[in-house]
């Protein structure tokens, strides 16, 4: 589904942080993980994810490192930091309240 830039702006960071919570990932892997986890509701492009990762890294919410794969290719992996985990918890609580309010205001009868 296509979302407006304004709608995705706030939630994209949380989606990326949550996707890194269980296991480190490189950019394309992260894109496919997000699509799979969201059942293709969120289909980010690498051109969206990389600037977001750079911003999160600059703020200290993720860290990156290089690793060589079995076929000899070097990839940059990203991992969530303790600071990023704290931000994820905080924003998750915010979004939980937001979704609860939206459910009431917009009269949603069913929310996954």
mmCIF file with all atom_site columns, C-alpha atoms in Angstrom:
data_model
loop_
_atom_site.group_PDB
_atom_site.id
_atom_site.type_symbol
_atom_site.label_atom_id
_atom_site.label_alt_id
_atom_site.label_comp_id
_atom_site.label_asym_id
_atom_site.label_entity_id
_atom_site.label_seq_id
_atom_site.pdbx_PDB_ins_code
_atom_site.Cartn_x
_atom_site.Cartn_y
_atom_site.Cartn_z
_atom_site.occupancy
_atom_site.B_iso_or_equiv
_atom_site.pdbx_formal_charge
_atom_site.auth_seq_id
_atom_site.auth_comp_id
_atom_site.auth_asym_id
_atom_site.auth_atom_id
_atom_site.pdbx_PDB_model_num
ATOM 1   C CA . UNK A 1 1   ? 0.000   0.000   0.000  1.00 0.00 ? 1   UNK A CA 1
ATOM 2   C CA . UNK A 1 2   ? 1.208   3.500   -0.730 1.00 0.00 ? 2   UNK A CA 1
ATOM 3   C CA . UNK A 1 3   ? 1.291   5.840   2.262  1.00 0.00 ? 3   UNK A CA 1
ATOM 4   C CA . UNK A 1 4   ? 1.771   9.579   2.154  1.00 0.00 ? 4   UNK A CA 1
ATOM 5   C CA . UNK A 1 5   ? 5.232   10.840  2.996  1.00 0.00 ? 5   UNK A CA 1
ATOM 6   C CA . UNK A 1 6   ? 3.798   12.561  6.071  1.00 0.00 ? 6   UNK A CA 1
ATOM 7   C CA . UNK A 1 7   ? 2.242   9.340   7.368  1.00 0.00 ? 7   UNK A CA 1
ATOM 8   C CA . UNK A 1 8   ? 5.437   7.317   6.990  1.00 0.00 ? 8   UNK A CA 1
ATOM 9   C CA . UNK A 1 9   ? 7.817   9.989   8.236  1.00 0.00 ? 9   UNK A CA 1
ATOM 10  C CA . UNK A 1 10  ? 7.195   9.328   11.890 1.00 0.00 ? 10  UNK A CA 1
ATOM 11  C CA . UNK A 1 11  ? 6.793   5.573   11.845 1.00 0.00 ? 11  UNK A CA 1
ATOM 12  C CA . UNK A 1 12  ? 9.682   4.638   9.534  1.00 0.00 ? 12  UNK A CA 1
ATOM 13  C CA . UNK A 1 13  ? 12.290  4.971   12.291 1.00 0.00 ? 13  UNK A CA 1
ATOM 14  C CA . UNK A 1 14  ? 10.330  2.712   14.618 1.00 0.00 ? 14  UNK A CA 1
ATOM 15  C CA . UNK A 1 15  ? 9.794   0.130   11.879 1.00 0.00 ? 15  UNK A CA 1
ATOM 16  C CA . UNK A 1 16  ? 13.532  0.036   11.118 1.00 0.00 ? 16  UNK A CA 1
ATOM 17  C CA . UNK A 1 17  ? 14.522  -0.117  14.791 1.00 0.00 ? 17  UNK A CA 1
ATOM 18  C CA . UNK A 1 18  ? 12.029  -2.905  15.473 1.00 0.00 ? 18  UNK A CA 1
ATOM 19  C CA . UNK A 1 19  ? 13.334  -4.821  12.457 1.00 0.00 ? 19  UNK A CA 1
ATOM 20  C CA . UNK A 1 20  ? 16.866  -4.618  13.877 1.00 0.00 ? 20  UNK A CA 1
ATOM 21  C CA . UNK A 1 21  ? 15.833  -5.606  17.385 1.00 0.00 ? 21  UNK A CA 1
ATOM 22  C CA . UNK A 1 22  ? 16.150  -9.345  16.828 1.00 0.00 ? 22  UNK A CA 1
ATOM 23  C CA . UNK A 1 23  ? 19.103  -9.525  14.470 1.00 0.00 ? 23  UNK A CA 1
ATOM 24  C CA . UNK A 1 24  ? 21.534  -7.244  12.643 1.00 0.00 ? 24  UNK A CA 1
ATOM 25  C CA . UNK A 1 25  ? 20.932  -6.683  8.927  1.00 0.00 ? 25  UNK A CA 1
ATOM 26  C CA . UNK A 1 26  ? 22.358  -5.007  5.855  1.00 0.00 ? 26  UNK A CA 1
ATOM 27  C CA . UNK A 1 27  ? 20.207  -2.579  3.868  1.00 0.00 ? 27  UNK A CA 1
ATOM 28  C CA . UNK A 1 28  ? 18.565  -4.858  1.319  1.00 0.00 ? 28  UNK A CA 1
ATOM 29  C CA . UNK A 1 29  ? 18.053  -7.545  3.938  1.00 0.00 ? 29  UNK A CA 1
ATOM 30  C CA . UNK A 1 30  ? 16.302  -4.971  6.097  1.00 0.00 ? 30  UNK A CA 1
ATOM 31  C CA . UNK A 1 31  ? 14.028  -3.934  3.202  1.00 0.00 ? 31  UNK A CA 1
ATOM 32  C CA . UNK A 1 32  ? 12.976  -7.546  2.598  1.00 0.00 ? 32  UNK A CA 1
ATOM 33  C CA . UNK A 1 33  ? 12.576  -8.233  6.327  1.00 0.00 ? 33  UNK A CA 1
ATOM 34  C CA . UNK A 1 34  ? 10.254  -5.249  6.742  1.00 0.00 ? 34  UNK A CA 1
ATOM 35  C CA . UNK A 1 35  ? 8.163   -6.277  3.735  1.00 0.00 ? 35  UNK A CA 1
ATOM 36  C CA . UNK A 1 36  ? 7.894   -9.875  4.958  1.00 0.00 ? 36  UNK A CA 1
ATOM 37  C CA . UNK A 1 37  ? 7.085   -8.954  8.541  1.00 0.00 ? 37  UNK A CA 1
ATOM 38  C CA . UNK A 1 38  ? 4.419   -6.450  7.490  1.00 0.00 ? 38  UNK A CA 1
ATOM 39  C CA . UNK A 1 39  ? 2.997   -8.798  4.840  1.00 0.00 ? 39  UNK A CA 1
ATOM 40  C CA . UNK A 1 40  ? 4.004   -6.202  2.214  1.00 0.00 ? 40  UNK A CA 1
ATOM 41  C CA . UNK A 1 41  ? 2.117   -3.341  3.837  1.00 0.00 ? 41  UNK A CA 1
ATOM 42  C CA . UNK A 1 42  ? 5.445   -1.543  4.194  1.00 0.00 ? 42  UNK A CA 1
ATOM 43  C CA . UNK A 1 43  ? 7.518   -1.857  1.034  1.00 0.00 ? 43  UNK A CA 1
ATOM 44  C CA . UNK A 1 44  ? 10.435  0.484   1.627  1.00 0.00 ? 44  UNK A CA 1
ATOM 45  C CA . UNK A 1 45  ? 13.006  1.099   -1.063 1.00 0.00 ? 45  UNK A CA 1
ATOM 46  C CA . UNK A 1 46  ? 16.728  1.004   -0.337 1.00 0.00 ? 46  UNK A CA 1
ATOM 47  C CA . UNK A 1 47  ? 16.795  4.707   -1.198 1.00 0.00 ? 47  UNK A CA 1
ATOM 48  C CA . UNK A 1 48  ? 14.490  5.298   1.760  1.00 0.00 ? 48  UNK A CA 1
ATOM 49  C CA . UNK A 1 49  ? 16.141  2.926   4.218  1.00 0.00 ? 49  UNK A CA 1
ATOM 50  C CA . UNK A 1 50  ? 19.783  3.952   3.809  1.00 0.00 ? 50  UNK A CA 1
ATOM 51  C CA . UNK A 1 51  ? 19.311  7.678   4.598  1.00 0.00 ? 51  UNK A CA 1
ATOM 52  C CA . UNK A 1 52  ? 17.232  6.625   7.585  1.00 0.00 ? 52  UNK A CA 1
ATOM 53  C CA . UNK A 1 53  ? 19.971  4.250   8.773  1.00 0.00 ? 53  UNK A CA 1
ATOM 54  C CA . UNK A 1 54  ? 22.591  6.994   8.371  1.00 0.00 ? 54  UNK A CA 1
ATOM 55  C CA . UNK A 1 55  ? 20.458  9.377   10.436 1.00 0.00 ? 55  UNK A CA 1
ATOM 56  C CA . UNK A 1 56  ? 19.870  6.755   13.135 1.00 0.00 ? 56  UNK A CA 1
ATOM 57  C CA . UNK A 1 57  ? 23.593  6.005   13.205 1.00 0.00 ? 57  UNK A CA 1
ATOM 58  C CA . UNK A 1 58  ? 24.502  9.701   13.488 1.00 0.00 ? 58  UNK A CA 1
ATOM 59  C CA . UNK A 1 59  ? 22.199  9.941   16.517 1.00 0.00 ? 59  UNK A CA 1
ATOM 60  C CA . UNK A 1 60  ? 23.598  6.778   18.119 1.00 0.00 ? 60  UNK A CA 1
ATOM 61  C CA . UNK A 1 61  ? 20.438  4.673   17.776 1.00 0.00 ? 61  UNK A CA 1
ATOM 62  C CA . UNK A 1 62  ? 22.145  2.131   15.510 1.00 0.00 ? 62  UNK A CA 1
ATOM 63  C CA . UNK A 1 63  ? 25.767  1.222   14.825 1.00 0.00 ? 63  UNK A CA 1
ATOM 64  C CA . UNK A 1 64  ? 27.241  -0.218  11.675 1.00 0.00 ? 64  UNK A CA 1
ATOM 65  C CA . UNK A 1 65  ? 30.079  -2.610  10.966 1.00 0.00 ? 65  UNK A CA 1
ATOM 66  C CA . UNK A 1 66  ? 31.457  -4.424  7.946  1.00 0.00 ? 66  UNK A CA 1
ATOM 67  C CA . UNK A 1 67  ? 31.446  -8.179  7.555  1.00 0.00 ? 67  UNK A CA 1
ATOM 68  C CA . UNK A 1 68  ? 32.577  -10.444 4.732  1.00 0.00 ? 68  UNK A CA 1
ATOM 69  C CA . UNK A 1 69  ? 30.099  -13.029 3.483  1.00 0.00 ? 69  UNK A CA 1
ATOM 70  C CA . UNK A 1 70  ? 30.924  -16.619 2.528  1.00 0.00 ? 70  UNK A CA 1
ATOM 71  C CA . UNK A 1 71  ? 31.244  -15.599 -1.120 1.00 0.00 ? 71  UNK A CA 1
ATOM 72  C CA . UNK A 1 72  ? 33.779  -12.889 -0.241 1.00 0.00 ? 72  UNK A CA 1
ATOM 73  C CA . UNK A 1 73  ? 31.465  -9.900  -0.548 1.00 0.00 ? 73  UNK A CA 1
ATOM 74  C CA . UNK A 1 74  ? 31.813  -7.193  2.097  1.00 0.00 ? 74  UNK A CA 1
ATOM 75  C CA . UNK A 1 75  ? 28.563  -5.832  3.489  1.00 0.00 ? 75  UNK A CA 1
ATOM 76  C CA . UNK A 1 76  ? 27.743  -3.097  5.974  1.00 0.00 ? 76  UNK A CA 1
ATOM 77  C CA . UNK A 1 77  ? 25.490  -4.408  8.731  1.00 0.00 ? 77  UNK A CA 1
ATOM 78  C CA . UNK A 1 78  ? 23.431  -2.350  11.140 1.00 0.00 ? 78  UNK A CA 1
ATOM 79  C CA . UNK A 1 79  ? 22.633  -3.153  14.762 1.00 0.00 ? 79  UNK A CA 1
ATOM 80  C CA . UNK A 1 80  ? 20.355  -1.431  17.248 1.00 0.00 ? 80  UNK A CA 1
ATOM 81  C CA . UNK A 1 81  ? 22.151  0.149   20.219 1.00 0.00 ? 81  UNK A CA 1
ATOM 82  C CA . UNK A 1 82  ? 20.936  0.359   23.832 1.00 0.00 ? 82  UNK A CA 1
ATOM 83  C CA . UNK A 1 83  ? 19.964  3.980   23.101 1.00 0.00 ? 83  UNK A CA 1
ATOM 84  C CA . UNK A 1 84  ? 17.998  2.783   20.055 1.00 0.00 ? 84  UNK A CA 1
ATOM 85  C CA . UNK A 1 85  ? 16.225  0.160   22.162 1.00 0.00 ? 85  UNK A CA 1
ATOM 86  C CA . UNK A 1 86  ? 15.201  2.839   24.621 1.00 0.00 ? 86  UNK A CA 1
ATOM 87  C CA . UNK A 1 87  ? 13.857  4.996   21.774 1.00 0.00 ? 87  UNK A CA 1
ATOM 88  C CA . UNK A 1 88  ? 12.014  1.981   20.345 1.00 0.00 ? 88  UNK A CA 1
ATOM 89  C CA . UNK A 1 89  ? 10.302  1.295   23.688 1.00 0.00 ? 89  UNK A CA 1
ATOM 90  C CA . UNK A 1 90  ? 9.316   4.925   24.093 1.00 0.00 ? 90  UNK A CA 1
ATOM 91  C CA . UNK A 1 91  ? 7.958   5.323   20.566 1.00 0.00 ? 91  UNK A CA 1
ATOM 92  C CA . UNK A 1 92  ? 6.182   1.953   20.718 1.00 0.00 ? 92  UNK A CA 1
ATOM 93  C CA . UNK A 1 93  ? 4.293   3.133   23.792 1.00 0.00 ? 93  UNK A CA 1
ATOM 94  C CA . UNK A 1 94  ? 3.452   6.389   21.999 1.00 0.00 ? 94  UNK A CA 1
ATOM 95  C CA . UNK A 1 95  ? 2.126   4.543   18.953 1.00 0.00 ? 95  UNK A CA 1
ATOM 96  C CA . UNK A 1 96  ? 0.132   2.135   21.111 1.00 0.00 ? 96  UNK A CA 1
ATOM 97  C CA . UNK A 1 97  ? -1.717  5.108   22.613 1.00 0.00 ? 97  UNK A CA 1
ATOM 98  C CA . UNK A 1 98  ? -2.079  6.765   19.209 1.00 0.00 ? 98  UNK A CA 1
ATOM 99  C CA . UNK A 1 99  ? -3.569  3.613   17.678 1.00 0.00 ? 99  UNK A CA 1
ATOM 100 C CA . UNK A 1 100 ? -5.935  3.252   20.606 1.00 0.00 ? 100 UNK A CA 1
ATOM 101 C CA . UNK A 1 101 ? -7.151  6.824   20.139 1.00 0.00 ? 101 UNK A CA 1
ATOM 102 C CA . UNK A 1 102 ? -7.461  6.488   16.361 1.00 0.00 ? 102 UNK A CA 1
ATOM 103 C CA . UNK A 1 103 ? -9.434  3.278   16.801 1.00 0.00 ? 103 UNK A CA 1
ATOM 104 C CA . UNK A 1 104 ? -11.948 5.133   18.949 1.00 0.00 ? 104 UNK A CA 1
ATOM 105 C CA . UNK A 1 105 ? -12.129 8.323   16.891 1.00 0.00 ? 105 UNK A CA 1
ATOM 106 C CA . UNK A 1 106 ? -12.348 6.616   13.491 1.00 0.00 ? 106 UNK A CA 1
ATOM 107 C CA . UNK A 1 107 ? -14.644 3.861   14.784 1.00 0.00 ? 107 UNK A CA 1
ATOM 108 C CA . UNK A 1 108 ? -12.426 0.998   13.667 1.00 0.00 ? 108 UNK A CA 1
ATOM 109 C CA . UNK A 1 109 ? -14.104 -2.250  14.631 1.00 0.00 ? 109 UNK A CA 1
ATOM 110 C CA . UNK A 1 110 ? -11.018 -4.364  14.065 1.00 0.00 ? 110 UNK A CA 1
ATOM 111 C CA . UNK A 1 111 ? -7.329  -3.612  14.489 1.00 0.00 ? 111 UNK A CA 1
ATOM 112 C CA . UNK A 1 112 ? -4.587  -6.203  14.111 1.00 0.00 ? 112 UNK A CA 1
#
